[in-house]
């Protein structure tokens, strides 16, 4: 960061984002040589079901504070943005939103929050270190550590008195499960998220573009309680491996960061990648949002190589996604060439994370406590009542005249 200009830092912060609200705020901080404070919220309730991995069940699909099973899961996409923020000299706060999760239809298993929070710290830190980013400016905060304070609760009361039911529903329409007879807690959810910006002392909040309504509400609502405006950094909704959005309910649409190499290769092979089509192409999206940025963080410049050794040709070398899209549309770059190279690159990134997990008894213990194995109940076989008319059923005995003699 010391060798980067303000414009270079801004370019790294905004790279691959779909939209930035109030960008001049970030620009002013950078122009003064400052360190923008960015907060990213992740919700404990929206974790994928753990996947079997040797003897331990290890999950890793995290969505943003309020994402409805979408892209920004650390899956790797938002984690890479966090790495870029750190590389640009930003101070990062990861909010582990336990109370938010409870408010969103009471989904959070509160008894597991402590261990899941620790698990998050392990996995996020391991990924950032795997891509060569220092984590000194990264901190984790549990929502319940400050959201029950008298000052915070008073702000909740103040904002609740100024925001209408319609405004609260609209702000949370993309991120909070809503129903005709939903709990009141769903209306508080967006209010808390906006107040977090003030109480965490951030300059900007990072999340998925599906949170845009809430981020827009932040600009309006914050002034009502005398809080300053923040910037908002929004990731696009990247497609999953099956062509649609990444989803916790669709196992093949995502890859967990501690997944076994053979499983990674299998999912990449099965990924939907129609020749010549770049839209809704999860493999190309992964190169754009993960592999190229990671290469730049580790080596100073982006590069992705596609081997054509089997055809006796020189490798294809890409430094930007535009050229990849062009070659893919023209069938120079085919799914058969692309998939194994993506799998190799991903496995290489994941290797130090798996090694860190396997070398840490503490992390392994936390994983088991955070995601205890689900005990399957054995189904009891019910005796079928065949009835008296069933073929072969016992017939009513008739008296034997010989026996009465």
JSON list of C-alpha atoms in Angstrom, two decimals, residues 81-200:
[
{"chain": "A", "resi": 81, "resn": "UNK", "atom": "CA", "xyz": [-12.90, -8.05, -2.17]},
{"chain": "A", "resi": 82, "resn": "UNK", "atom": "CA", "xyz": [-12.01, -7.99, 1.53]},
{"chain": "A", "resi": 83, "resn": "UNK", "atom": "CA", "xyz": [-8.46, -8.96, 0.55]},
{"chain": "A", "resi": 84, "resn": "UNK", "atom": "CA", "xyz": [-8.38, -6.12, -1.97]},
{"chain": "A", "resi": 85, "resn": "UNK", "atom": "CA", "xyz": [-9.67, -3.65, 0.62]},
{"chain": "A", "resi": 86, "resn": "UNK", "atom": "CA", "xyz": [-6.91, -4.71, 3.00]},
{"chain": "A", "resi": 87, "resn": "UNK", "atom": "CA", "xyz": [-4.29, -4.48, 0.26]},
{"chain": "A", "resi": 88, "resn": "UNK", "atom": "CA", "xyz": [-5.49, -0.93, -0.42]},
{"chain": "A", "resi": 89, "resn": "UNK", "atom": "CA", "xyz": [-4.86, -0.01, 3.21]},
{"chain": "A", "resi": 90, "resn": "UNK", "atom": "CA", "xyz": [-8.46, -0.09, 4.48]},
{"chain": "A", "resi": 91, "resn": "UNK", "atom": "CA", "xyz": [-9.43, -0.97, 8.04]},
{"chain": "A", "resi": 92, "resn": "UNK", "atom": "CA", "xyz": [-11.89, -3.88, 7.90]},
{"chain": "A", "resi": 93, "resn": "UNK", "atom": "CA", "xyz": [-14.48, -4.86, 10.49]},
{"chain": "A", "resi": 94, "resn": "UNK", "atom": "CA", "xyz": [-16.27, -8.17, 9.94]},
{"chain": "A", "resi": 95, "resn": "UNK", "atom": "CA", "xyz": [-19.55, -8.06, 11.84]},
{"chain": "A", "resi": 96, "resn": "UNK", "atom": "CA", "xyz": [-20.76, -11.51, 12.83]},
{"chain": "A", "resi": 97, "resn": "UNK", "atom": "CA", "xyz": [-24.42, -10.62, 12.98]},
{"chain": "A", "resi": 98, "resn": "UNK", "atom": "CA", "xyz": [-25.88, -12.97, 15.55]},
{"chain": "A", "resi": 99, "resn": "UNK", "atom": "CA", "xyz": [-28.75, -10.73, 16.63]},
{"chain": "A", "resi": 100, "resn": "UNK", "atom": "CA", "xyz": [-29.62, -9.87, 13.03]},
{"chain": "A", "resi": 101, "resn": "UNK", "atom": "CA", "xyz": [-29.89, -13.56, 12.29]},
{"chain": "A", "resi": 102, "resn": "UNK", "atom": "CA", "xyz": [-32.22, -14.06, 15.23]},
{"chain": "A", "resi": 103, "resn": "UNK", "atom": "CA", "xyz": [-34.44, -11.21, 14.03]},
{"chain": "A", "resi": 104, "resn": "UNK", "atom": "CA", "xyz": [-34.69, -12.69, 10.54]},
{"chain": "A", "resi": 105, "resn": "UNK", "atom": "CA", "xyz": [-37.46, -15.17, 11.29]},
{"chain": "A", "resi": 106, "resn": "UNK", "atom": "CA", "xyz": [-35.71, -16.49, 14.40]},
{"chain": "A", "resi": 107, "resn": "UNK", "atom": "CA", "xyz": [-33.43, -18.71, 12.34]},
{"chain": "A", "resi": 108, "resn": "UNK", "atom": "CA", "xyz": [-30.14, -18.49, 14.22]},
{"chain": "A", "resi": 109, "resn": "UNK", "atom": "CA", "xyz": [-29.14, -21.35, 16.52]},
{"chain": "A", "resi": 110, "resn": "UNK", "atom": "CA", "xyz": [-28.01, -19.04, 19.33]},
{"chain": "A", "resi": 111, "resn": "UNK", "atom": "CA", "xyz": [-26.44, -21.83, 21.36]},
{"chain": "A", "resi": 112, "resn": "UNK", "atom": "CA", "xyz": [-23.91, -22.36, 18.56]},
{"chain": "A", "resi": 113, "resn": "UNK", "atom": "CA", "xyz": [-23.12, -18.69, 17.92]},
{"chain": "A", "resi": 114, "resn": "UNK", "atom": "CA", "xyz": [-19.91, -18.57, 19.96]},
{"chain": "A", "resi": 115, "resn": "UNK", "atom": "CA", "xyz": [-18.34, -21.50, 18.12]},
{"chain": "A", "resi": 116, "resn": "UNK", "atom": "CA", "xyz": [-19.53, -20.41, 14.70]},
{"chain": "A", "resi": 117, "resn": "UNK", "atom": "CA", "xyz": [-18.07, -16.96, 15.29]},
{"chain": "A", "resi": 118, "resn": "UNK", "atom": "CA", "xyz": [-14.69, -18.57, 16.03]},
{"chain": "A", "resi": 119, "resn": "UNK", "atom": "CA", "xyz": [-15.03, -20.77, 12.96]},
{"chain": "A", "resi": 120, "resn": "UNK", "atom": "CA", "xyz": [-15.59, -17.70, 10.82]},
{"chain": "A", "resi": 121, "resn": "UNK", "atom": "CA", "xyz": [-12.47, -16.08, 12.16]},
{"chain": "A", "resi": 122, "resn": "UNK", "atom": "CA", "xyz": [-10.39, -19.14, 11.35]},
{"chain": "A", "resi": 123, "resn": "UNK", "atom": "CA", "xyz": [-11.64, -19.57, 7.80]},
{"chain": "A", "resi": 124, "resn": "UNK", "atom": "CA", "xyz": [-11.67, -15.91, 6.77]},
{"chain": "A", "resi": 125, "resn": "UNK", "atom": "CA", "xyz": [-8.20, -15.30, 8.18]},
{"chain": "A", "resi": 126, "resn": "UNK", "atom": "CA", "xyz": [-6.87, -18.46, 6.51]},
{"chain": "A", "resi": 127, "resn": "UNK", "atom": "CA", "xyz": [-8.19, -17.43, 3.12]},
{"chain": "A", "resi": 128, "resn": "UNK", "atom": "CA", "xyz": [-6.76, -13.93, 3.33]},
{"chain": "A", "resi": 129, "resn": "UNK", "atom": "CA", "xyz": [-3.40, -15.33, 4.33]},
{"chain": "A", "resi": 130, "resn": "UNK", "atom": "CA", "xyz": [-3.60, -17.85, 1.48]},
{"chain": "A", "resi": 131, "resn": "UNK", "atom": "CA", "xyz": [-3.72, -15.01, -1.05]},
{"chain": "A", "resi": 132, "resn": "UNK", "atom": "CA", "xyz": [-0.82, -13.20, 0.61]},
{"chain": "A", "resi": 133, "resn": "UNK", "atom": "CA", "xyz": [-2.69, -10.38, 2.36]},
{"chain": "A", "resi": 134, "resn": "UNK", "atom": "CA", "xyz": [-1.72, -9.12, 5.81]},
{"chain": "A", "resi": 135, "resn": "UNK", "atom": "CA", "xyz": [-4.54, -9.27, 8.35]},
{"chain": "A", "resi": 136, "resn": "UNK", "atom": "CA", "xyz": [-3.37, -6.73, 10.94]},
{"chain": "A", "resi": 137, "resn": "UNK", "atom": "CA", "xyz": [-6.12, -4.33, 9.88]},
{"chain": "A", "resi": 138, "resn": "UNK", "atom": "CA", "xyz": [-8.83, -7.00, 10.10]},
{"chain": "A", "resi": 139, "resn": "UNK", "atom": "CA", "xyz": [-11.02, -7.37, 13.18]},
{"chain": "A", "resi": 140, "resn": "UNK", "atom": "CA", "xyz": [-14.10, -9.41, 14.03]},
{"chain": "A", "resi": 141, "resn": "UNK", "atom": "CA", "xyz": [-16.99, -8.07, 16.09]},
{"chain": "A", "resi": 142, "resn": "UNK", "atom": "CA", "xyz": [-19.95, -10.03, 17.43]},
{"chain": "A", "resi": 143, "resn": "UNK", "atom": "CA", "xyz": [-23.17, -8.05, 17.04]},
{"chain": "A", "resi": 144, "resn": "UNK", "atom": "CA", "xyz": [-24.41, -8.86, 20.52]},
{"chain": "A", "resi": 145, "resn": "UNK", "atom": "CA", "xyz": [-21.24, -7.32, 21.99]},
{"chain": "A", "resi": 146, "resn": "UNK", "atom": "CA", "xyz": [-22.65, -3.82, 21.42]},
{"chain": "A", "resi": 147, "resn": "UNK", "atom": "CA", "xyz": [-26.19, -4.12, 20.07]},
{"chain": "A", "resi": 148, "resn": "UNK", "atom": "CA", "xyz": [-27.65, -4.54, 23.56]},
{"chain": "A", "resi": 149, "resn": "UNK", "atom": "CA", "xyz": [-25.99, -1.41, 24.97]},
{"chain": "A", "resi": 150, "resn": "UNK", "atom": "CA", "xyz": [-28.27, 1.40, 26.21]},
{"chain": "A", "resi": 151, "resn": "UNK", "atom": "CA", "xyz": [-26.94, 3.83, 23.58]},
{"chain": "A", "resi": 152, "resn": "UNK", "atom": "CA", "xyz": [-27.59, 1.43, 20.71]},
{"chain": "A", "resi": 153, "resn": "UNK", "atom": "CA", "xyz": [-31.05, 0.46, 21.97]},
{"chain": "A", "resi": 154, "resn": "UNK", "atom": "CA", "xyz": [-32.00, 4.12, 22.35]},
{"chain": "A", "resi": 155, "resn": "UNK", "atom": "CA", "xyz": [-30.99, 4.71, 18.73]},
{"chain": "A", "resi": 156, "resn": "UNK", "atom": "CA", "xyz": [-33.21, 1.78, 17.74]},
{"chain": "A", "resi": 157, "resn": "UNK", "atom": "CA", "xyz": [-36.13, 3.44, 19.53]},
{"chain": "A", "resi": 158, "resn": "UNK", "atom": "CA", "xyz": [-35.40, 6.80, 17.90]},
{"chain": "A", "resi": 159, "resn": "UNK", "atom": "CA", "xyz": [-35.15, 5.44, 14.37]},
{"chain": "A", "resi": 160, "resn": "UNK", "atom": "CA", "xyz": [-38.18, 3.18, 14.87]},
{"chain": "A", "resi": 161, "resn": "UNK", "atom": "CA", "xyz": [-40.25, 6.25, 15.70]},
{"chain": "A", "resi": 162, "resn": "UNK", "atom": "CA", "xyz": [-39.16, 8.00, 12.48]},
{"chain": "A", "resi": 163, "resn": "UNK", "atom": "CA", "xyz": [-39.38, 5.13, 9.95]},
{"chain": "A", "resi": 164, "resn": "UNK", "atom": "CA", "xyz": [-42.75, 3.93, 8.68]},
{"chain": "A", "resi": 165, "resn": "UNK", "atom": "CA", "xyz": [-43.77, 0.31, 8.37]},
{"chain": "A", "resi": 166, "resn": "UNK", "atom": "CA", "xyz": [-43.86, 0.70, 4.58]},
{"chain": "A", "resi": 167, "resn": "UNK", "atom": "CA", "xyz": [-40.30, 2.12, 4.52]},
{"chain": "A", "resi": 168, "resn": "UNK", "atom": "CA", "xyz": [-38.95, -0.67, 6.71]},
{"chain": "A", "resi": 169, "resn": "UNK", "atom": "CA", "xyz": [-40.58, -3.37, 4.58]},
{"chain": "A", "resi": 170, "resn": "UNK", "atom": "CA", "xyz": [-39.29, -1.81, 1.38]},
{"chain": "A", "resi": 171, "resn": "UNK", "atom": "CA", "xyz": [-35.73, -1.49, 2.70]},
{"chain": "A", "resi": 172, "resn": "UNK", "atom": "CA", "xyz": [-35.69, -5.13, 3.73]},
{"chain": "A", "resi": 173, "resn": "UNK", "atom": "CA", "xyz": [-37.71, -6.56, 0.86]},
{"chain": "A", "resi": 174, "resn": "UNK", "atom": "CA", "xyz": [-34.71, -8.24, -0.83]},
{"chain": "A", "resi": 175, "resn": "UNK", "atom": "CA", "xyz": [-32.95, -9.44, 2.30]},
{"chain": "A", "resi": 176, "resn": "UNK", "atom": "CA", "xyz": [-35.50, -10.34, 4.98]},
{"chain": "A", "resi": 177, "resn": "UNK", "atom": "CA", "xyz": [-37.96, -13.17, 4.62]},
{"chain": "A", "resi": 178, "resn": "UNK", "atom": "CA", "xyz": [-41.38, -11.55, 4.60]},
{"chain": "A", "resi": 179, "resn": "UNK", "atom": "CA", "xyz": [-44.90, -12.88, 4.88]},
{"chain": "A", "resi": 180, "resn": "UNK", "atom": "CA", "xyz": [-48.39, -11.52, 5.44]},
{"chain": "A", "resi": 181, "resn": "UNK", "atom": "CA", "xyz": [-48.19, -12.37, 9.13]},
{"chain": "A", "resi": 182, "resn": "UNK", "atom": "CA", "xyz": [-44.43, -12.06, 9.65]},
{"chain": "A", "resi": 183, "resn": "UNK", "atom": "CA", "xyz": [-42.91, -11.20, 13.03]},
{"chain": "A", "resi": 184, "resn": "UNK", "atom": "CA", "xyz": [-42.25, -7.57, 13.97]},
{"chain": "A", "resi": 185, "resn": "UNK", "atom": "CA", "xyz": [-38.55, -8.42, 14.17]},
{"chain": "A", "resi": 186, "resn": "UNK", "atom": "CA", "xyz": [-38.36, -8.37, 10.36]},
{"chain": "A", "resi": 187, "resn": "UNK", "atom": "CA", "xyz": [-39.08, -4.63, 10.44]},
{"chain": "A", "resi": 188, "resn": "UNK", "atom": "CA", "xyz": [-36.29, -4.03, 12.96]},
{"chain": "A", "resi": 189, "resn": "UNK", "atom": "CA", "xyz": [-33.73, -5.89, 10.85]},
{"chain": "A", "resi": 190, "resn": "UNK", "atom": "CA", "xyz": [-32.93, -3.07, 8.37]},
{"chain": "A", "resi": 191, "resn": "UNK", "atom": "CA", "xyz": [-32.98, -0.51, 11.18]},
{"chain": "A", "resi": 192, "resn": "UNK", "atom": "CA", "xyz": [-30.27, -2.40, 13.03]},
{"chain": "A", "resi": 193, "resn": "UNK", "atom": "CA", "xyz": [-28.12, -2.81, 9.95]},
{"chain": "A", "resi": 194, "resn": "UNK", "atom": "CA", "xyz": [-28.16, 0.92, 9.27]},
{"chain": "A", "resi": 195, "resn": "UNK", "atom": "CA", "xyz": [-27.38, 1.77, 12.89]},
{"chain": "A", "resi": 196, "resn": "UNK", "atom": "CA", "xyz": [-24.41, -0.61, 12.76]},
{"chain": "A", "resi": 197, "resn": "UNK", "atom": "CA", "xyz": [-22.67, 1.82, 10.42]},
{"chain": "A", "resi": 198, "resn": "UNK", "atom": "CA", "xyz": [-22.64, 4.46, 13.15]},
{"chain": "A", "resi": 199, "resn": "UNK", "atom": "CA", "xyz": [-21.87, 2.22, 16.10]},
{"chain": "A", "resi": 200, "resn": "UNK", "atom": "CA", "xyz": [-19.02, 0.46, 14.29]}
]
